[in-house]
XYZ file of C-alpha atoms in Angstrom:
665
model
C 51.326 43.891 152.827
C 51.873 45.530 149.706
C 48.921 48.160 149.489
C 47.240 47.744 152.829
C 48.551 48.603 156.059
C 46.080 47.442 158.007
C 43.454 47.550 155.502
C 44.163 50.935 154.132
C 46.411 51.748 151.009
C 49.473 53.750 150.803
C 48.610 55.992 148.405
C 51.153 58.585 146.752
C 50.309 62.001 148.454
C 49.839 64.786 146.008
C 51.937 67.888 145.869
C 49.775 71.064 146.115
C 50.267 74.258 144.136
C 51.711 76.517 147.445
C 54.295 73.234 147.770
C 55.218 73.405 144.039
C 55.687 77.319 144.048
C 57.903 76.738 147.101
C 60.100 74.389 145.276
C 60.485 76.507 142.315
C 60.949 79.834 144.258
C 63.263 78.291 147.201
C 65.530 76.533 144.590
C 67.855 75.134 147.288
C 64.990 74.376 149.803
C 64.337 71.568 147.844
C 64.114 69.494 151.145
C 60.277 70.914 151.122
C 59.276 68.676 148.101
C 58.637 65.181 148.523
C 61.204 62.496 147.717
C 59.302 61.355 144.539
C 59.686 64.976 142.728
C 63.150 65.633 143.928
C 64.063 62.193 142.582
C 62.400 62.962 139.374
C 64.587 65.874 139.054
C 67.746 64.178 139.378
C 66.566 61.592 136.798
C 65.527 64.411 134.387
C 68.786 66.290 134.996
C 71.544 63.187 134.910
C 71.584 62.760 131.080
C 71.607 66.672 130.665
C 74.338 67.609 132.826
C 76.102 64.987 131.669
C 75.758 66.465 128.141
C 76.480 69.990 129.437
C 80.053 68.958 131.056
C 80.949 67.036 127.544
C 79.812 70.573 125.625
C 82.019 72.600 128.257
C 84.959 70.391 127.790
C 85.134 70.814 124.258
C 84.455 74.324 123.821
C 87.005 75.026 126.446
C 89.373 72.989 124.617
C 89.019 74.601 121.511
C 89.024 78.231 122.863
C 92.379 77.452 124.585
C 93.861 75.768 121.521
C 92.829 78.740 119.427
C 94.509 81.146 121.997
C 97.498 78.892 122.977
C 100.085 80.893 120.668
C 98.818 84.439 122.065
C 98.131 84.124 125.536
C 100.063 83.110 128.566
C 100.539 79.375 129.374
C 98.967 80.049 132.830
C 95.668 81.069 130.740
C 95.779 78.419 128.098
C 96.753 75.808 130.285
C 96.633 76.567 133.564
C 93.312 77.878 134.011
C 91.672 74.778 132.158
C 93.863 72.419 134.305
C 91.981 73.264 137.221
C 88.553 73.843 135.766
C 88.304 70.993 133.408
C 88.840 68.360 136.050
C 86.242 69.277 138.068
C 83.800 69.058 135.087
C 85.217 65.746 134.387
C 84.944 64.682 137.716
C 81.409 65.822 138.165
C 80.306 64.351 134.956
C 81.892 61.020 136.248
C 80.072 61.565 139.412
C 76.786 61.961 137.507
C 77.201 59.042 135.322
C 77.587 56.949 138.285
C 74.383 58.514 140.005
C 71.340 55.696 140.494
C 68.496 58.547 141.016
C 65.688 55.406 142.020
C 68.410 54.183 144.944
C 68.870 57.696 146.281
C 67.016 58.565 149.492
C 65.685 62.277 149.822
C 68.257 63.704 152.072
C 71.014 62.400 149.508
C 68.984 63.787 146.641
C 68.680 67.541 148.201
C 72.183 67.378 148.685
C 73.232 66.406 145.289
C 70.863 69.144 144.204
C 72.311 71.528 146.116
C 76.196 70.628 145.651
C 75.116 71.065 141.774
C 73.829 74.579 142.576
C 77.172 75.548 144.274
C 79.181 73.617 141.749
C 77.447 75.895 138.986
C 78.180 78.954 140.525
C 81.925 78.364 141.217
C 82.496 76.920 137.370
C 80.096 79.965 136.245
C 82.752 82.555 137.809
C 85.567 80.121 136.789
C 84.714 80.079 132.793
C 83.656 83.381 132.450
C 86.539 85.002 134.136
C 88.998 82.426 132.166
C 87.093 83.674 128.915
C 87.212 87.485 129.369
C 90.890 87.162 130.241
C 91.669 85.457 126.971
C 89.866 88.402 125.175
C 92.577 90.535 125.970
C 94.864 88.518 123.562
C 94.411 88.194 119.908
C 92.514 89.548 116.689
C 89.040 90.322 116.069
C 88.504 86.481 115.317
C 89.906 85.760 118.372
C 87.846 88.153 120.235
C 84.873 86.552 118.391
C 85.643 83.184 119.741
C 85.370 84.416 123.183
C 82.041 85.583 122.458
C 80.443 82.452 121.022
C 82.274 80.626 124.108
C 80.704 82.548 126.738
C 77.336 82.959 124.856
C 77.171 79.253 123.932
C 77.863 78.120 127.713
C 75.030 80.697 129.225
C 72.454 78.999 126.363
C 73.774 75.327 127.226
C 73.544 76.098 131.106
C 70.103 77.341 130.823
C 68.830 74.549 128.704
C 70.585 71.492 130.572
C 70.012 72.983 133.929
C 66.108 73.454 133.274
C 65.036 70.968 135.772
C 67.136 72.931 138.298
C 66.152 76.685 137.738
C 68.124 77.844 140.816
C 71.299 76.737 139.453
C 70.509 77.692 135.606
C 69.168 81.230 136.964
C 72.566 81.378 139.008
C 74.890 80.684 136.086
C 73.068 82.930 134.155
C 72.867 86.118 136.344
C 76.940 85.543 137.014
C 77.865 84.916 133.344
C 75.350 87.536 131.945
C 76.370 90.191 134.655
C 79.602 90.242 133.905
C 79.350 89.608 130.048
C 76.644 92.164 129.175
C 78.240 95.079 130.726
C 81.960 94.306 129.569
C 80.708 94.022 125.913
C 78.304 97.075 126.281
C 81.503 99.267 127.564
C 83.816 97.757 124.949
C 82.871 100.921 122.634
C 83.014 98.105 119.630
C 79.599 98.824 117.871
C 79.450 94.830 116.795
C 80.276 93.497 120.446
C 77.627 95.826 121.529
C 75.093 94.817 119.259
C 75.996 91.272 119.863
C 75.719 91.584 123.758
C 72.328 93.271 123.474
C 70.942 90.272 121.283
C 72.553 87.754 123.769
C 70.708 89.675 126.369
C 67.411 89.590 124.596
C 67.668 85.683 123.635
C 68.988 85.062 127.511
C 65.738 86.927 128.484
C 63.787 84.658 126.063
C 65.331 81.669 127.284
C 64.627 82.275 130.787
C 60.913 82.853 130.441
C 60.905 79.479 128.782
C 62.988 77.848 131.290
C 60.465 79.375 133.806
C 57.548 78.030 132.034
C 59.103 74.394 131.366
C 59.667 74.052 134.987
C 56.480 75.138 136.023
C 54.870 72.794 133.717
C 57.351 70.117 134.706
C 55.792 70.553 138.427
C 52.453 70.858 137.157
C 52.679 67.492 135.121
C 54.182 65.925 137.955
C 51.259 66.766 139.979
C 48.837 65.555 137.654
C 50.818 62.210 136.981
C 50.757 61.962 140.898
C 46.905 62.600 141.172
C 46.249 60.062 138.387
C 48.456 57.599 140.319
C 46.770 58.316 143.132
C 43.229 57.644 141.571
C 44.868 54.259 139.868
C 45.682 53.277 143.718
C 42.400 54.213 144.915
C 40.648 51.971 141.889
C 43.104 49.383 142.828
C 41.966 49.407 146.347
C 38.634 49.451 145.440
C 38.827 46.352 143.190
C 40.480 44.618 146.074
C 38.540 45.524 148.718
C 35.166 43.705 149.708
C 32.574 46.333 149.991
C 30.552 44.672 152.852
C 33.410 44.122 155.050
C 36.481 46.253 154.195
C 38.342 43.177 154.199
C 40.666 42.604 151.018
C 38.619 40.670 148.852
C 39.528 37.344 146.649
C 41.671 39.193 143.838
C 43.733 40.628 146.572
C 44.012 36.984 148.141
C 45.361 35.301 145.031
C 47.665 38.184 144.182
C 49.220 37.827 147.729
C 49.543 34.132 147.633
C 51.293 34.268 144.360
C 53.772 36.902 145.681
C 54.198 34.320 148.748
C 54.999 31.663 146.308
C 57.632 33.662 144.589
C 59.255 34.973 147.762
C 58.851 31.473 149.455
C 60.583 29.561 146.449
C 63.866 29.004 148.079
C 62.222 26.962 150.862
C 63.675 29.708 153.322
C 60.308 30.838 154.534
C 57.193 28.783 155.118
C 53.520 30.111 154.997
C 50.339 28.663 155.052
C 46.893 29.008 153.401
C 43.465 28.240 155.475
C 40.018 28.830 153.885
C 36.985 29.015 156.820
C 33.515 28.835 156.120
C 30.611 29.992 158.224
C 28.657 26.824 159.768
C 25.246 27.941 160.261
C 25.327 31.070 157.681
C 22.425 29.719 155.522
C 19.848 28.931 158.302
C 20.362 32.295 159.644
C 20.028 34.093 156.411
C 17.151 32.093 155.587
C 15.450 32.730 159.034
C 16.133 36.097 159.745
C 16.394 37.686 156.278
C 19.495 39.009 154.357
C 19.778 42.180 156.178
C 20.577 39.895 159.327
C 23.074 37.913 157.131
C 24.903 40.772 156.366
C 25.461 41.826 159.669
C 26.723 38.485 160.748
C 29.203 38.830 157.845
C 30.181 42.463 159.099
C 30.886 41.038 162.240
C 32.730 37.911 161.226
C 34.728 40.218 159.222
C 35.413 42.508 162.522
C 36.489 39.374 164.117
C 39.006 38.011 161.259
C 40.138 41.575 160.919
C 41.160 41.730 164.414
C 43.802 39.159 163.955
C 45.741 40.612 160.587
C 49.419 41.282 161.129
C 52.165 41.725 159.192
C 52.497 38.426 158.861
C 48.668 37.076 158.786
C 46.639 38.320 155.698
C 42.821 38.120 156.195
C 40.605 38.688 153.237
C 36.928 37.561 152.425
C 36.507 35.122 149.536
C 33.112 35.421 148.951
C 29.656 34.683 150.629
C 30.504 33.417 153.894
C 34.024 32.245 152.948
C 37.217 33.738 154.573
C 40.711 33.192 153.633
C 44.153 33.652 155.552
C 47.692 33.676 154.389
C 49.755 33.324 157.377
C 53.656 33.507 157.195
C 55.301 31.650 160.153
C 59.051 30.514 161.168
C 57.715 27.756 163.996
C 55.787 24.563 163.892
C 52.624 24.109 161.410
C 50.912 23.003 164.727
C 51.299 26.810 165.988
C 49.177 27.702 162.650
C 46.756 24.860 163.374
C 46.068 26.243 167.027
C 45.473 30.000 165.347
C 42.894 28.430 162.978
C 41.052 26.579 165.987
C 41.207 29.802 168.009
C 39.453 31.576 164.893
C 36.721 28.996 164.728
C 36.177 29.613 168.392
C 35.990 33.306 168.040
C 33.390 32.679 165.543
C 31.350 30.545 167.789
C 30.612 33.679 170.176
C 27.092 34.615 169.692
C 26.289 37.646 167.731
C 23.506 39.797 168.835
C 20.549 40.600 166.362
C 18.207 42.933 167.967
C 16.723 40.952 170.857
C 18.075 37.352 169.842
C 21.460 36.094 169.559
C 22.476 33.763 166.666
C 25.767 31.461 166.512
C 27.078 31.518 163.054
C 30.130 28.638 163.798
C 32.867 28.350 161.714
C 34.982 25.372 160.341
C 38.385 25.752 158.459
C 40.823 23.713 155.921
C 44.571 24.353 156.562
C 47.237 23.581 154.031
C 51.176 24.060 154.584
C 53.648 25.206 151.991
C 55.335 23.331 150.309
C 54.089 20.020 151.476
C 50.814 20.633 150.676
C 51.344 21.877 147.082
C 53.559 23.992 144.902
C 50.918 26.275 142.895
C 48.206 28.468 144.065
C 45.650 26.365 142.758
C 47.110 23.184 144.537
C 47.150 24.892 147.665
C 43.770 26.683 147.484
C 41.872 23.379 146.355
C 43.666 21.303 149.015
C 42.741 23.976 151.800
C 39.067 23.729 150.288
C 39.399 20.014 150.461
C 40.559 20.064 153.929
C 37.562 22.292 154.753
C 34.855 19.995 153.100
C 36.455 17.337 155.752
C 36.019 19.835 158.467
C 32.203 20.382 157.631
C 31.593 16.676 157.263
C 33.489 15.343 160.137
C 34.472 18.025 162.910
C 32.491 20.993 162.483
C 33.812 23.876 164.265
C 37.451 22.640 164.169
C 40.152 23.164 161.307
C 41.520 19.904 159.565
C 45.107 20.523 158.165
C 45.296 18.663 154.700
C 47.504 15.391 155.473
C 48.623 12.541 153.321
C 45.526 10.865 153.816
C 43.726 13.310 151.813
C 46.156 13.545 149.401
C 45.375 9.617 148.642
C 41.957 10.269 148.938
C 42.310 13.115 146.110
C 44.352 10.688 143.952
C 41.290 7.986 144.334
C 38.894 10.472 143.301
C 40.889 11.481 140.442
C 41.093 8.052 139.399
C 37.306 7.535 139.559
C 36.725 10.987 137.773
C 39.328 9.689 134.874
C 37.720 6.276 134.360
C 34.176 7.983 134.614
C 35.035 10.122 131.824
C 36.199 6.897 129.698
C 33.588 4.751 130.613
C 30.969 3.322 128.374
C 28.176 4.349 130.606
C 25.303 2.640 128.916
C 27.415 -0.608 129.227
C 28.927 0.003 132.539
C 26.113 1.516 134.297
C 23.168 -0.421 135.955
C 19.956 0.594 137.880
C 18.850 -2.039 140.652
C 15.340 -1.497 142.623
C 14.907 -1.386 146.325
C 11.313 -2.104 147.168
C 9.204 0.342 149.489
C 6.306 -1.345 151.298
C 2.911 0.112 151.985
C 1.988 -1.385 155.436
C -1.613 -0.772 155.534
C -1.973 -3.447 152.600
C 1.123 -5.334 152.866
C 1.978 -4.815 149.489
C 4.634 -3.151 147.211
C 3.596 0.171 146.191
C 6.990 1.725 145.052
C 10.424 0.793 144.135
C 13.420 3.229 144.313
C 16.014 3.105 141.252
C 19.215 3.158 142.605
C 22.585 3.617 140.444
C 25.226 0.911 140.266
C 28.712 1.152 138.570
C 30.844 -1.792 137.761
C 34.136 -0.476 136.267
C 36.443 -2.847 134.488
C 39.586 -0.989 135.799
C 38.086 -0.015 139.325
C 35.841 -2.632 140.102
C 32.360 -1.941 142.064
C 32.211 1.928 143.190
C 30.118 3.035 145.489
C 27.235 5.612 144.311
C 28.112 8.464 146.713
C 31.714 8.376 144.928
C 31.004 7.973 141.551
C 27.805 10.614 141.932
C 30.098 13.094 143.511
C 32.768 12.521 141.002
C 30.084 13.093 138.196
C 29.196 16.487 139.692
C 32.565 17.792 140.294
C 33.438 16.837 136.534
C 30.264 17.873 134.984
C 29.166 14.464 133.755
C 25.989 14.646 136.490
C 23.429 15.779 133.887
C 24.383 13.046 131.223
C 24.577 10.353 133.835
C 21.114 11.104 135.313
C 19.287 11.385 131.891
C 20.924 8.020 131.058
C 20.112 6.292 134.352
C 16.647 7.572 134.398
C 15.601 6.423 130.722
C 17.060 2.884 131.952
C 14.941 2.813 134.868
C 11.844 4.185 133.298
C 12.710 1.481 130.117
C 12.398 -1.287 133.220
C 9.361 0.412 135.349
C 7.094 0.235 132.266
C 7.205 -3.586 132.932
C 5.853 -3.041 136.779
C 2.556 -3.860 137.727
C 0.440 -0.439 137.448
C 0.021 -0.327 141.194
C 3.659 0.098 141.921
C 5.497 3.403 141.252
C 8.990 4.373 140.754
C 11.102 6.461 142.786
C 14.352 8.053 141.215
C 16.793 10.404 142.722
C 18.325 13.753 141.524
C 21.361 15.700 142.001
C 21.295 19.165 143.113
C 23.014 20.050 140.066
C 19.806 18.669 138.192
C 17.590 20.478 140.162
C 18.886 23.911 138.913
C 19.779 23.180 135.472
C 16.690 24.126 133.054
C 18.265 21.836 130.286
C 18.320 18.757 132.618
C 14.590 19.339 133.961
C 13.249 19.443 130.344
C 15.468 16.580 129.551
C 13.787 14.732 132.211
C 10.390 15.732 131.335
C 11.026 14.702 127.602
C 12.410 11.085 128.851
C 9.232 10.429 130.773
C 6.979 11.289 127.911
C 8.944 9.143 125.670
C 8.981 6.233 127.859
C 5.294 5.443 128.073
C 5.675 5.568 131.709
C 2.540 7.305 133.462
C 4.292 10.477 135.062
C 1.775 10.202 138.211
C 3.455 6.843 139.129
C 7.042 8.771 139.197
C 8.465 10.114 142.274
C 11.768 12.166 142.046
C 13.630 12.521 145.563
C 15.357 15.881 146.333
C 17.870 16.308 149.171
C 17.894 19.466 150.985
C 21.159 20.197 149.657
C 19.523 20.510 146.489
C 17.075 23.188 147.503
C 19.800 25.327 149.136
C 21.910 25.298 146.178
C 19.442 27.863 144.364
C 16.046 28.025 146.072
C 14.223 29.892 143.186
C 15.671 27.722 140.661
C 14.551 24.640 142.456
C 11.084 25.918 143.085
C 10.614 26.718 139.485
C 12.118 23.265 138.510
C 9.635 21.425 140.839
C 6.456 23.527 139.670
C 7.585 22.016 136.135
C 7.703 18.798 137.011
C 4.654 18.696 139.153
C 2.905 20.045 135.823
C 2.601 17.009 134.168
C 1.840 14.685 137.230
C 5.264 14.165 138.819
C 5.479 13.622 142.382
C 8.198 15.076 144.631
C 9.680 13.704 147.972
C 12.266 15.522 150.213
C 14.935 12.913 151.109
C 17.012 12.502 154.336
C 14.523 14.688 156.195
C 15.443 16.305 159.456
C 19.476 16.224 158.778
C 19.622 19.773 157.277
C 19.000 23.170 158.724
C 16.057 24.309 156.984
C 13.882 21.439 156.157
C 10.617 22.736 157.733
C 11.221 25.877 155.917
C 11.025 24.016 152.615
C 8.016 21.832 153.763
C 6.373 24.855 154.270
C 7.350 26.698 151.075
C 7.218 23.669 148.459
C 4.466 21.382 147.496
C 6.022 18.193 148.503
C 4.174 14.985 148.160
C 6.519 12.832 150.346
C 9.012 13.061 153.373
C 11.456 10.404 153.842
C 12.970 10.075 157.033
C 16.334 9.607 157.311
C 17.893 6.156 158.401
C 20.040 7.965 161.363
C 16.838 8.193 163.125
C 15.779 4.930 163.052
C 19.180 3.657 164.569
C 18.344 5.780 167.580
C 14.490 4.838 167.675
C 14.876 2.856 171.258
C 15.865 5.865 172.711
C 13.480 8.496 174.140
C 14.773 11.178 172.202
C 14.908 9.266 168.900
C 11.389 7.719 169.341
C 10.309 11.575 170.104
C 11.987 13.033 166.942
C 10.353 10.274 164.976
C 6.793 10.766 166.182
C 7.135 14.236 165.660
C 8.067 13.814 162.182
C 5.230 11.462 161.314
C 2.830 13.873 163.028
C 4.096 16.738 161.149
C 3.287 14.434 157.532
C 0.046 13.490 159.020
C -1.223 17.014 159.696
C 0.329 18.402 156.163
C -1.403 15.277 154.253
C 2.247 14.522 153.092
C 2.997 10.496 152.841
C 5.567 9.459 155.324
C 8.461 6.964 154.425
C 10.882 5.709 156.574
C 14.298 4.526 155.176
C 16.967 1.920 157.491
C 14.084 -0.571 158.438
C 16.029 -3.690 159.595
C 14.499 -5.012 162.392
C 10.967 -6.315 162.932
C 11.175 -3.946 166.107
C 11.909 -1.057 164.254
C 9.110 -2.053 161.950
C 6.532 -2.526 164.537
C 7.649 0.682 166.151
C 7.160 2.573 162.840
C 3.523 1.124 162.520
C 2.719 2.066 165.811
C 3.721 5.674 164.884
C 1.366 5.388 161.965
C 4.142 5.384 159.575
C 2.402 4.048 156.352
C 5.787 3.507 154.111
C 9.097 1.670 154.922
C 12.044 0.705 153.021
C 15.386 -1.124 154.123
C 16.835 -4.600 153.919
C 13.991 -6.050 155.999
C 11.388 -5.210 153.366
C 13.749 -5.679 150.289
C 17.441 -5.235 149.633
C 18.349 -3.492 146.249
C 18.119 -6.018 143.178
C 18.011 -6.239 139.672
C 15.182 -5.930 137.745
C 14.423 -9.513 137.032
C 15.050 -10.324 140.398
C 12.565 -7.493 141.517
C 9.796 -8.850 139.475
C 9.874 -12.316 140.714
C 9.801 -11.399 144.120
C 6.523 -8.999 143.413
C 5.332 -12.525 141.861
C 5.931 -14.339 144.696
C 4.403 -11.615 147.010
C 1.140 -11.340 144.871
C 0.648 -15.136 144.736
C 1.309 -15.977 148.463
C -1.093 -12.833 149.755
C 1.082 -13.394 152.801
C 1.536 -10.818 155.916
C 5.115 -11.997 156.300
C 7.890 -10.265 155.033
C 10.808 -11.646 153.149
C 14.147 -10.345 154.474
């Protein structure tokens, strides 16, 4: 899981002071230290020991050469012939060593073996040097002194990261060298011996301090790395659910893409969204909402394995990365099981709530080759689950791919369109059944693309929202509608729809107000229709926008009432002028349940003194039923289809002239 065990991080353990002291004092007992410090010692020693062997080879060759004509062959050639091949072999061994690839046990053996070899070579070289001291004159004897002294100094410095070996070499060589020359009777050699002894003591102290500093530096670096790892863990952990967060999700997704690029390993990406979290949060408060998220996170976490990475992406959205070797249908079964798990009630004190869950699933590589492609397609599949099969998981398919391409074509053509020329506004009348007159007309957008032909409003409005053109489109269409509406009879008002994006945009609201004022159309005759989705997007921002619009006299209507989860909450908290009953209720009005629902909504509007408008009136029976309920305003094909403004004016003139109680289809 790369950092997370289940959800914890595999941090580097800190070496405390006692273990550092133990490492220093025991020397050969390096197995008491953690692997990292032993590997660090090997890495530091490698270039130093290679240099040490090179120095010994050069010095030994020089000493043998200067004594070749004076000492026996077994000393000038035989002894070096034994010692130098050992040095060469050990040097080659250290050149080939790969500290980072060495296990803890092997690293310990390398260090122990180095200490043993150091002892043997120290005995061998000091014995050889003192044996040569018996031959030659003062210059040759001085060469032996220099050879031994330089070798000791080199050992101390080059073995500074393995003090045990350095101290053993120093003790062996100095233990022989110092007494030998102190007892030589030669004043110069006695002085040299004392001088070398003093220098050796100083160097040993330096090496002790240096190694302690090495341990302390390692300790500090380890602690710093631990803090870095902890900060990284916190940066990649969701504080509420303790699950890995969105950043971790995409980090792991990118790693999976790299490891699966050969096509040998498959994985899937799934996105889940709680179905009823918004109404739960609104009804029971944010604390209850947090409890639901924590419980949802716990249920998701119970599924985590080495092959299933679970994360919280944000809000009430969760993400899964699943490595699998079987069929994709197995992953779909897993995801549907998650949806069923989230359908189990969550206790909130004395009550229980059912958050529910829908998912979108995409499989690599058929569903995409990049992180963005996979995530967007999973999100698209989730959208379809929300729209058509809540509580289940939809797997991204070729059908969805075709739909995406069609949507992209709409977006592309919309961005390149001559909006003023290609867009038009048609008007659908709304009947006041009390006086049998048209009291309001709804302006509806239509797009006739030269490339795509006629595009339905739900498709191009959604495309405009996705590509950031909705504000421009709204203002342009509103101005077109207002330009026509100024020619309407004063008894007829205008109704116009706002997008959820428009309502939370202060600049768009200000542009709407400016457009109304510039149009010379009485704002008191204008009704702006909002959907519950628009209110749910950002309720506080929506409430502020509604207040600004109502301040100049614009009326507010809640469209598609009854299809959301919190409409009653919005009716209670907002100052609405009208409510439009969704057409789906009119389709079921001949059933007992449909009849009672419509009757309840009409009674609600009457009690709150809010105008009620019934959409989707297509038959005289539906009209008669709504009249009997007391619903004053109706809209639908029976009253009139959406029509160009010229045709609308003609229709209004015919109705005014006829003064008839009959409706024209």
